[in-house]
Short mmCIF file of C-alpha atoms in Angstrom, two decimals:
data_model
loop_
_atom_site.label_atom_id
_atom_site.label_comp_id
_atom_site.label_asym_id
_atom_site.label_seq_id
_atom_site.Cartn_x
_atom_site.Cartn_y
_atom_site.Cartn_z
CA MET A 1303 -31.81 67.18 59.80
CA VAL A 1304 -31.37 70.82 58.93
CA LEU A 1305 -31.30 70.31 55.18
CA ALA A 1306 -34.43 68.19 55.22
CA ASP A 1307 -36.20 70.87 57.26
CA LYS A 1308 -35.32 73.50 54.67
CA LEU A 1309 -36.87 71.37 51.97
CA LEU A 1310 -40.20 71.59 53.78
CA LEU A 1311 -40.32 75.33 53.07
CA ARG A 1312 -41.21 76.62 56.53
CA SER A 1313 -43.02 73.38 57.36
CA SER A 1314 -42.74 73.64 61.12
CA PRO A 1315 -44.93 74.56 64.06
CA SER A 1316 -43.64 78.11 64.01
CA GLU A 1317 -45.36 81.43 63.62
CA ASP A 1318 -44.35 81.82 59.97
CA THR A 1319 -46.29 78.72 58.84
CA THR A 1320 -49.64 80.33 58.06
CA PRO A 1321 -52.18 80.36 55.23
CA GLU A 1322 -50.54 83.61 54.12
CA THR A 1323 -47.42 81.56 53.44
CA GLY A 1324 -49.47 79.41 51.06
CA ILE A 1325 -50.76 82.45 49.19
CA MET A 1326 -47.22 83.81 48.86
CA LEU A 1327 -45.96 80.41 47.71
CA GLY A 1328 -48.65 80.30 45.03
CA HIS A 1329 -47.56 83.71 43.77
CA ALA A 1330 -43.88 82.66 43.78
CA LEU A 1331 -44.49 79.38 41.93
CA SER A 1332 -46.41 81.23 39.21
CA ILE A 1333 -43.22 82.93 38.01
CA GLU A 1334 -41.90 79.70 36.46
CA HIS A 1335 -44.83 77.23 36.57
CA THR A 1336 -48.15 77.29 34.73
CA LYS A 1337 -49.70 74.03 36.00
CA VAL A 1338 -49.29 72.67 39.54
CA VAL A 1339 -50.47 69.37 41.05
CA VAL A 1340 -51.72 69.74 44.63
CA GLY A 1341 -52.47 67.02 47.18
CA THR A 1342 -52.87 66.79 50.96
CA ASP A 1343 -52.40 64.40 53.84
CA LEU A 1344 -55.07 63.71 56.49
CA MET A 1345 -54.14 66.45 58.95
CA LYS A 1346 -56.98 68.77 59.93
CA SER A 1347 -55.02 71.89 58.99
CA SER A 1348 -54.05 70.59 55.55
CA GLN A 1349 -57.32 71.55 53.86
CA MET A 1350 -57.04 75.13 55.09
CA MET A 1351 -53.41 75.34 53.98
CA LYS A 1352 -54.29 73.78 50.61
CA ASN A 1353 -57.06 76.29 49.97
CA ALA A 1354 -54.68 79.16 50.71
CA LEU A 1355 -52.11 77.72 48.31
CA ILE A 1356 -54.69 77.24 45.56
CA ALA A 1357 -55.90 80.81 46.07
CA GLY A 1358 -52.36 82.06 45.55
CA LEU A 1359 -51.87 79.89 42.47
CA VAL A 1360 -55.18 80.65 40.76
CA SER A 1361 -54.96 84.39 41.44
CA SER A 1362 -51.54 84.30 39.76
CA GLY A 1363 -52.89 82.64 36.62
CA VAL A 1364 -51.74 79.09 37.40
CA ASP A 1365 -53.90 76.06 36.59
CA VAL A 1366 -54.26 73.60 39.48
CA ILE A 1367 -54.86 69.84 39.41
CA ASP A 1368 -56.27 68.87 42.81
CA ILE A 1369 -55.79 65.14 43.48
CA GLY A 1370 -57.24 65.21 47.00
CA GLU A 1371 -55.98 63.29 50.03
CA VAL A 1372 -53.21 60.98 48.85
CA SER A 1373 -49.99 59.41 50.08
CA GLY A 1374 -46.58 60.86 49.35
CA PRO A 1375 -45.73 58.24 46.68
CA VAL A 1376 -49.04 58.90 44.90
CA ILE A 1377 -48.51 62.65 44.53
CA ALA A 1378 -44.88 62.08 43.55
CA TYR A 1379 -46.05 59.83 40.70
CA ALA A 1380 -48.83 62.28 39.76
CA ALA A 1381 -46.42 65.25 39.67
CA LYS A 1382 -45.74 64.58 35.99
CA MET A 1383 -49.24 65.87 35.18
CA GLY A 1384 -48.03 69.40 35.98
CA ASP A 1385 -44.87 71.47 35.97
CA CYS A 1386 -44.36 70.65 39.65
CA ALA A 1387 -46.34 69.44 42.66
CA VAL A 1388 -47.03 70.69 46.18
CA TYR A 1389 -47.85 68.22 48.94
CA VAL A 1390 -49.55 69.85 51.90
CA THR A 1391 -48.22 67.80 54.78
CA GLU A 1392 -46.10 67.61 57.89
CA PHE A 1393 -44.34 64.30 57.70
CA ARG A 1394 -41.87 64.77 60.56
CA GLN A 1395 -44.50 64.61 63.31
CA MET A 1396 -48.24 64.43 63.08
CA ASP A 1397 -50.51 67.03 64.67
CA LEU A 1398 -48.22 69.95 63.88
CA MET A 1399 -49.24 72.70 61.49
CA SER A 1400 -49.17 71.52 57.88
CA GLY A 1401 -46.47 72.82 55.58
CA TYR A 1402 -45.63 72.68 51.90
CA LEU A 1403 -43.41 69.96 50.46
CA LEU A 1404 -42.36 70.91 46.94
CA MET A 1405 -41.73 68.32 44.24
CA ASN A 1406 -40.31 68.54 40.76
CA LYS A 1407 -42.11 67.09 37.77
CA ASP A 1408 -40.33 63.75 38.30
CA GLY A 1409 -41.41 63.55 41.94
CA GLY A 1410 -38.07 64.53 43.44
CA TYR A 1411 -37.98 67.15 46.20
CA PHE A 1412 -36.95 70.69 45.35
CA GLY A 1413 -33.24 71.22 45.89
CA ILE A 1414 -31.75 73.81 48.21
CA GLU A 1415 -31.07 76.25 45.38
CA GLN A 1416 -34.68 75.99 44.19
CA ILE A 1417 -35.89 76.76 47.70
CA ARG A 1418 -33.54 79.72 47.98
CA HIS A 1419 -34.80 80.99 44.64
CA LEU A 1420 -38.41 80.85 45.85
CA ASP A 1421 -37.45 82.57 49.09
CA SER A 1422 -35.95 85.42 47.09
CA ILE A 1423 -39.20 85.77 45.14
CA PHE A 1424 -41.15 85.96 48.44
CA SER A 1425 -39.44 89.24 49.26
CA GLY A 1426 -40.08 90.75 45.84
CA LYS A 1427 -43.16 92.32 44.32
CA ILE A 1428 -45.27 90.18 41.97
CA THR A 1429 -47.74 91.67 39.50
CA LEU A 1430 -50.94 89.63 39.46
CA PRO A 1431 -53.08 89.18 36.32
CA ASP A 1432 -56.57 90.63 36.01
CA TYR A 1433 -59.72 88.51 36.31
CA ARG A 1434 -59.60 87.44 32.66
CA SER A 1435 -56.35 85.54 33.22
CA LEU A 1436 -57.13 83.69 36.42
CA GLY A 1437 -56.11 80.03 36.65
CA THR A 1438 -58.48 77.07 36.88
CA VAL A 1439 -58.91 74.23 39.37
CA LYS A 1440 -59.60 70.71 38.13
CA ARG A 1441 -60.28 67.76 40.43
CA TYR A 1442 -58.57 64.51 39.43
CA TYR A 1443 -59.90 61.33 41.06
CA ASN A 1444 -57.68 58.60 39.61
CA ALA A 1445 -54.28 59.45 41.11
CA VAL A 1446 -54.32 56.50 43.52
CA SER A 1447 -55.37 53.96 40.90
CA ASP A 1448 -52.76 55.36 38.49
CA TYR A 1449 -50.05 54.77 41.08
CA ASN A 1450 -51.30 51.31 42.05
CA ASN A 1451 -51.43 50.21 38.41
CA LYS A 1452 -47.94 51.55 37.79
CA VAL A 1453 -46.51 49.60 40.72
CA LEU A 1454 -48.24 46.40 39.62
CA SER A 1455 -46.89 46.85 36.09
CA ILE A 1456 -43.23 46.93 37.19
CA LEU A 1457 -43.28 44.08 39.72
CA LYS A 1458 -42.07 40.59 38.94
CA ASP A 1459 -44.76 37.91 38.95
CA THR A 1460 -43.64 36.54 42.30
CA PRO A 1461 -46.02 35.65 45.14
CA GLY A 1462 -45.45 37.41 48.42
CA GLY A 1463 -44.90 35.88 51.82
CA SER A 1464 -46.79 36.38 55.07
CA MET A 1465 -46.86 39.91 56.44
CA VAL A 1466 -48.42 41.81 59.34
CA LEU A 1467 -49.16 45.21 57.82
CA ASN A 1468 -49.81 48.31 59.94
CA CYS A 1469 -50.95 51.31 57.88
CA ASN A 1470 -51.44 53.44 61.02
CA CYS A 1471 -54.79 54.70 59.67
CA GLY A 1472 -52.86 56.69 57.09
CA LEU A 1473 -52.90 57.06 53.33
CA SER A 1474 -50.81 53.99 52.50
CA THR A 1475 -54.01 52.05 53.17
CA ASP A 1476 -55.21 53.05 49.67
CA SER A 1477 -52.35 51.15 48.04
CA ALA A 1478 -50.29 48.69 50.09
CA PRO A 1479 -52.96 46.14 51.16
CA GLN A 1480 -54.59 46.06 47.72
CA ILE A 1481 -51.35 45.56 45.81
CA MET A 1482 -50.07 42.92 48.22
CA ASN A 1483 -53.38 41.08 47.98
CA SER A 1484 -53.11 41.14 44.17
CA LEU A 1485 -49.72 39.42 44.49
CA GLY A 1486 -51.21 36.62 46.55
CA ALA A 1487 -49.48 37.59 49.78
CA ASP A 1488 -50.92 36.44 53.09
CA ILE A 1489 -51.69 39.75 54.80
CA VAL A 1490 -52.79 40.49 58.33
CA SER A 1491 -53.76 44.14 58.00
CA ILE A 1492 -54.34 46.41 60.99
CA ASN A 1493 -55.26 50.10 61.18
CA ALA A 1494 -56.17 49.89 57.50
CA HIS A 1495 -58.88 52.55 57.57
CA LYS A 1496 -58.20 56.27 57.18
CA ASP A 1497 -58.67 58.22 60.39
CA ARG A 1498 -57.36 61.76 60.75
CA ASN A 1499 -57.76 61.55 64.55
CA PHE A 1500 -55.68 58.39 64.95
CA ILE A 1501 -52.50 58.83 66.99
CA SER A 1502 -49.82 56.48 65.69
CA ASN A 1503 -46.62 55.33 67.32
CA SER A 1504 -43.28 56.59 66.10
CA LEU A 1505 -41.28 54.41 63.71
CA SER A 1506 -38.39 54.43 66.17
CA THR A 1507 -36.97 51.21 67.58
CA LYS A 1508 -37.75 52.16 71.18
CA GLU A 1509 -39.48 49.40 73.11
CA ALA A 1510 -42.66 51.44 73.63
CA ASP A 1511 -42.98 52.07 69.89
CA ILE A 1512 -42.35 48.51 68.68
CA LEU A 1513 -44.15 46.51 71.39
CA HIS A 1514 -47.52 46.33 69.64
CA MET A 1515 -46.05 45.20 66.31
CA LYS A 1516 -43.72 42.75 68.04
CA ILE A 1517 -46.68 41.05 69.75
CA LEU A 1518 -48.64 40.86 66.49
CA VAL A 1519 -45.73 39.40 64.53
CA GLU A 1520 -45.00 36.81 67.22
CA ALA A 1521 -48.69 35.82 67.19
CA ASN A 1522 -48.56 35.09 63.44
CA ALA A 1523 -46.00 32.32 63.03
CA GLY A 1524 -43.76 32.76 60.01
CA ALA A 1525 -44.94 36.30 59.26
CA ALA A 1526 -42.76 39.38 59.16
CA GLY A 1527 -44.09 42.87 59.87
CA ILE A 1528 -44.16 46.33 58.32
CA SER A 1529 -45.39 49.58 59.84
CA PHE A 1530 -45.84 52.76 57.76
CA ASN A 1531 -45.79 56.41 58.66
CA ARG A 1532 -49.04 58.24 57.94
CA ILE A 1533 -48.17 59.34 54.40
CA GLY A 1534 -46.39 56.25 53.09
CA THR A 1535 -42.89 57.69 52.75
CA LEU A 1536 -41.17 55.86 55.63
CA LEU A 1537 -41.50 52.40 57.17
CA ARG A 1538 -40.21 50.08 59.84
CA VAL A 1539 -39.64 46.41 58.98
CA PHE A 1540 -39.79 43.62 61.57
CA ASP A 1541 -38.32 40.17 61.04
CA GLU A 1542 -40.19 36.94 61.73
CA THR A 1543 -39.32 37.10 65.43
CA GLY A 1544 -40.60 40.66 65.87
CA ILE A 1545 -37.17 42.30 65.94
CA PRO A 1546 -37.09 45.66 64.08
CA LEU A 1547 -34.57 46.13 61.29
CA THR A 1548 -32.46 49.24 60.85
CA ASN A 1549 -32.97 51.27 57.69
CA GLU A 1550 -29.54 50.13 56.47
CA GLU A 1551 -30.50 46.46 56.91
CA VAL A 1552 -33.65 47.04 54.85
CA LEU A 1553 -31.58 48.78 52.17
CA ALA A 1554 -29.16 45.86 52.11
CA ILE A 1555 -32.04 43.41 51.59
CA LEU A 1556 -33.45 45.54 48.77
CA ILE A 1557 -30.03 45.63 47.08
CA LEU A 1558 -29.62 41.85 47.36
CA TYR A 1559 -33.14 41.23 46.07
CA MET A 1560 -33.47 43.87 43.33
CA LYS A 1561 -29.86 43.71 42.08
CA PRO A 1562 -29.94 47.33 40.86
CA LYS A 1563 -27.53 48.46 38.16
CA LYS A 1564 -27.11 51.94 39.61
CA ILE A 1565 -27.70 53.10 43.16
CA VAL A 1566 -27.46 56.59 44.67
CA VAL A 1567 -26.77 57.08 48.37
CA PRO A 1568 -25.58 60.00 50.54
CA MET A 1569 -21.86 60.32 51.23
CA ASP A 1570 -22.30 59.36 54.88
CA ILE A 1571 -23.82 55.96 54.08
CA MET A 1572 -22.37 52.97 55.90
CA TRP A 1573 -19.48 51.15 54.22
CA PHE A 1574 -21.48 47.99 54.89
CA ILE A 1575 -23.99 49.09 52.23
CA GLU A 1576 -21.29 49.62 49.64
CA ASP A 1577 -19.79 46.22 50.45
CA VAL A 1578 -23.22 44.61 49.95
CA TYR A 1579 -23.63 46.32 46.58
CA ARG A 1580 -20.14 45.33 45.41
CA GLY A 1581 -20.64 41.70 46.41
CA LYS A 1582 -18.15 41.74 49.28
CA VAL A 1583 -20.86 40.55 51.68
CA LYS A 1584 -21.45 36.90 50.78
CA THR A 1585 -25.16 36.55 51.45
CA GLU A 1586 -27.21 34.49 49.00
CA VAL A 1587 -30.90 35.23 48.49
CA SER A 1588 -33.52 33.94 46.07
CA SER A 1589 -34.44 36.65 43.55
CA PRO A 1590 -36.32 36.79 40.22
CA TYR A 1591 -34.12 39.69 39.09
CA PRO A 1592 -31.13 39.01 36.81
CA ASP A 1593 -27.57 39.83 37.79
CA PRO A 1594 -26.58 43.13 36.15
CA ASP A 1595 -23.63 43.39 33.79
CA ALA A 1596 -20.64 44.43 35.89
CA GLU A 1597 -19.76 47.16 33.38
CA GLU A 1598 -23.19 48.75 33.85
CA THR A 1599 -23.14 48.85 37.65
CA GLU A 1600 -22.35 52.07 39.47
CA PHE A 1601 -22.36 53.03 43.16
CA ILE A 1602 -22.97 56.79 43.23
CA VAL A 1603 -22.53 58.92 46.34
CA ALA A 1604 -24.18 62.34 46.59
CA TYR A 1605 -23.95 65.22 49.01
CA PRO A 1606 -26.23 64.27 51.95
CA SER A 1607 -29.40 66.19 51.08
CA ALA A 1608 -32.67 65.11 49.48
CA GLY A 1609 -32.20 67.49 46.56
CA ASP A 1610 -28.69 66.25 45.75
CA VAL A 1611 -29.75 62.60 45.90
CA HIS A 1612 -32.61 63.45 43.53
CA ASP A 1613 -30.28 65.24 41.11
CA ALA A 1614 -27.82 62.35 41.10
CA MET A 1615 -30.59 59.83 40.45
CA ALA A 1616 -31.99 61.87 37.58
CA GLU A 1617 -28.58 62.52 36.01
CA ASN A 1618 -27.53 58.86 36.18
CA ASN A 1619 -30.93 57.23 35.58
CA ALA A 1620 -30.43 55.23 38.78
CA ASP A 1621 -32.63 52.30 39.75
CA LEU A 1622 -32.49 52.71 43.53
CA GLY A 1623 -31.80 55.61 45.86
CA TYR A 1624 -31.71 56.13 49.60
CA TYR A 1625 -31.77 59.16 51.88
CA ASP A 1626 -32.53 59.58 55.57
CA GLY A 1627 -34.72 56.47 55.89
CA GLY A 1628 -36.46 56.90 52.53
CA PHE A 1629 -36.17 54.39 49.67
CA ILE A 1630 -36.43 55.83 46.16
CA PHE A 1631 -37.27 53.81 43.04
CA GLY A 1632 -36.35 55.48 39.76
CA ASN A 1633 -38.89 53.58 37.67
CA VAL A 1634 -41.78 55.19 39.61
CA SER A 1635 -40.62 58.59 40.91
CA TYR A 1636 -37.70 60.25 42.64
CA SER A 1637 -39.50 60.56 45.96
CA PRO A 1638 -39.30 58.25 49.02
CA ASP A 1639 -41.72 55.37 48.52
CA SER A 1640 -42.23 53.05 51.47
CA ILE A 1641 -45.24 51.44 49.79
CA LEU A 1642 -43.17 49.96 46.95
CA ALA A 1643 -40.38 49.15 49.40
CA ALA A 1644 -42.85 47.21 51.55
CA ILE A 1645 -44.20 45.32 48.55
CA LEU A 1646 -40.69 44.30 47.47
CA ILE A 1647 -39.90 43.17 51.02
CA THR A 1648 -43.12 41.14 51.03
CA GLN A 1649 -42.11 39.49 47.74
CA PHE A 1650 -38.67 38.84 49.21
CA CYS A 1651 -40.35 36.97 52.07
CA GLY A 1652 -42.02 34.61 49.60
CA ASN A 1653 -38.77 32.64 49.17
CA ASN A 1654 -36.46 34.10 51.83
CA THR A 1655 -36.42 34.67 55.57
CA ILE A 1656 -35.60 38.15 56.83
CA SER A 1657 -34.19 36.98 60.17
CA GLU A 1658 -31.82 34.45 58.57
CA THR A 1659 -30.70 36.96 55.95
CA VAL A 1660 -29.88 39.63 58.53
CA LYS A 1661 -28.17 37.06 60.74
CA SER A 1662 -25.82 36.25 57.86
CA PHE A 1663 -24.60 39.85 57.60
CA PRO A 1664 -21.10 40.38 59.02
CA GLU A 1665 -20.74 42.76 61.95
CA TYR A 1666 -19.46 46.24 61.19
CA TYR A 1667 -18.08 48.54 63.85
CA THR A 1668 -18.52 52.30 63.82
CA GLU A 1669 -17.25 55.20 65.88
CA THR A 1670 -18.29 58.84 65.71
CA LYS A 1671 -16.11 61.61 67.08
CA THR A 1672 -16.25 65.40 67.00
CA TYR A 1673 -13.26 67.71 66.82
CA ARG A 1674 -12.96 71.41 67.53
CA ILE A 1675 -10.97 73.49 65.05
CA SER A 1676 -9.31 76.83 65.77
CA CYS A 1677 -9.20 78.13 62.20
CA PRO A 1678 -11.73 79.37 59.63
CA LYS A 1679 -13.54 76.63 57.73
CA ALA A 1680 -11.83 77.65 54.48
CA ASP A 1681 -8.41 77.04 56.03
CA PHE A 1682 -9.51 73.66 57.37
CA VAL A 1683 -10.77 72.65 53.92
CA ARG A 1684 -7.40 73.63 52.43
CA MET A 1685 -5.45 71.76 55.10
CA ILE A 1686 -7.44 68.55 54.91
CA GLY A 1687 -6.97 68.57 51.15
CA GLU A 1688 -3.22 68.80 51.68
CA ASN A 1689 -3.02 66.23 54.50
CA LEU A 1690 -5.44 63.49 53.42
CA PRO A 1691 -2.91 61.87 51.02
CA ASP A 1692 -0.61 61.32 54.02
CA VAL A 1693 -2.99 58.74 55.56
CA SER A 1694 -2.58 56.48 52.47
CA PRO A 1695 -6.21 56.41 51.30
CA ILE A 1696 -7.35 54.15 48.49
CA ASP A 1697 -9.76 56.80 47.24
CA ILE A 1698 -11.17 60.17 48.32
CA MET A 1699 -14.53 61.71 47.41
CA GLU A 1700 -15.14 65.37 48.27
CA LYS A 1701 -18.34 67.39 47.93
CA GLU A 1702 -19.10 70.79 49.50
CA GLY A 1703 -17.20 70.39 52.74
CA CYS A 1704 -17.70 66.62 53.09
CA TRP A 1705 -15.11 63.91 52.51
CA ARG A 1706 -15.62 60.15 52.10
CA VAL A 1707 -12.23 58.47 52.51
CA TYR A 1708 -11.64 54.83 51.54
CA MET A 1709 -8.97 52.95 53.48
CA THR A 1710 -7.59 49.42 53.21
CA GLY A 1711 -9.80 47.93 55.92
CA GLY A 1712 -12.67 50.40 56.10
CA GLY A 1713 -13.16 54.12 55.72
CA PHE A 1714 -14.24 57.37 57.32
CA TYR A 1715 -16.48 60.33 56.58
CA VAL A 1716 -15.61 63.91 57.53
CA SER A 1717 -18.16 66.74 57.61
CA LEU A 1718 -18.18 70.36 58.71
CA ASP A 1719 -20.96 71.30 61.12
CA GLU A 1720 -23.31 73.71 59.35
CA ASP A 1721 -24.53 75.22 62.61
CA SER A 1722 -21.10 75.77 64.14
CA GLU A 1723 -17.95 77.42 62.87
CA ASP A 1724 -15.53 75.27 64.85
CA ILE A 1725 -16.93 71.71 64.88
CA VAL A 1726 -15.92 68.84 62.58
CA THR A 1727 -17.57 65.41 62.82
CA VAL A 1728 -15.92 62.16 61.75
CA LEU A 1729 -17.66 58.80 61.30
CA ALA A 1730 -15.33 55.80 60.92
CA GLU A 1731 -16.31 52.23 60.06
CA SER A 1732 -14.70 48.82 59.59
CA ASN A 1733 -15.62 45.15 59.92
CA ASP A 1734 -12.41 44.68 61.94
CA LYS A 1735 -12.60 46.12 65.45
CA LEU A 1736 -8.82 46.33 65.89
CA TYR A 1737 -8.45 48.06 62.54
CA LEU A 1738 -11.08 50.62 63.59
CA ILE A 1739 -9.09 51.42 66.73
CA SER A 1740 -5.93 52.02 64.70
CA LEU A 1741 -7.94 54.00 62.13
CA MET A 1742 -9.21 56.34 64.83
CA GLU A 1743 -5.61 56.99 65.88
CA VAL A 1744 -4.80 57.93 62.28
CA ILE A 1745 -7.84 60.23 62.17
CA ASP A 1746 -6.80 61.87 65.45
CA GLY A 1747 -3.43 62.69 63.90
CA LEU A 1748 -5.06 64.00 60.73
CA MET A 1749 -7.41 66.28 62.66
CA GLU A 1750 -4.56 67.57 64.80
CA SER A 1751 -2.66 68.49 61.62
CA CYS A 1752 -5.66 70.32 60.14
CA ALA A 1753 -7.30 71.91 63.19
CA SER A 1754 -5.11 75.01 63.29
CA GLY A 1755 -5.30 75.65 59.56
CA GLN A 1756 -1.50 75.88 59.28
#
């Protein structure tokens, strides 16, 4: 996604991702930060890129806390030791040039405006201090144990079920197997050693990517499966028959199990998820968590970007968040944490069956359609604001050129294409197939009324 790419601050295999970028970033961060936590993934280029960043920070008078090679959840939790944190990583695809993922003190990713602010500093001139005011570098060795102890302290005393765990020779191996073992879970752990040369499969649901895990799960009767990405921010869950779950199905299970008071999701989230949260999906699961007071519950939708989800979680003190495949737990940090998500799923399996739970979910139908507009975006925004009431919505939420519209039997999401001046995308959803067909006819009429801007 374009917004997620921006939050990586030039983290891409392009010519502008160089050690010089790290030096410039260090200078830019020094304007508003005096202490920065730095960590890396296992990529070969990450050490070089980290050293360049530290050079830029120290030469600008910033003190650095170097926590070494750690997973994404670990550095997000450790970010509170400084004014912010920088994770030297490339989490979209391994073996590309490392980039810089910026985190706030609470572990949440820098928002778009923060990135733009840093970009503006890049082009300016920064006066560096003399040698008497250089920063310092301190090595901190307990970041992983700090995170592991924190996770153990917030979990319910519930034994886990049986799980085939694939760490893909990445950094989740420092946390997930140990914590699950402490809970008494029956773990079959593979690729649980760190290896920077290991080539892992994608977390996609393509047959070639899931075949190995499917075979392993089927060979361990009664066990489910979990596979991590290399830095512990994303995961793929497999039920007891080896079938991979979608991210939305995993989120639904976490909602049913954790019973969060407040949850933050992007505006384009499936209506199925909101129905699960509001109790409209009648699926019973065994859970040690109490039912929240109805007056304290809140389903919060944010503009679909990592920074906006972070801001909404922080402002509302939310328990659970979700964005683009990442599960966020407010009582640890505001960064995607697949390690804690995996542990909660393992505990869920102690008294529940993933396959039976997913099978009990009702079927929801979705349709995505693009429309071409012949007017400026500003005119379309004005027209859709005028015409939306005509489709008899129950509720409308609007944020920065996105609309989430609630209808009697479902809903639809409208968004302007950031990369095109004349494209609008609509995602409609309902658990009634006939209603969805009629809803699309209503949407067609709405788009026809708004497309010309008159």
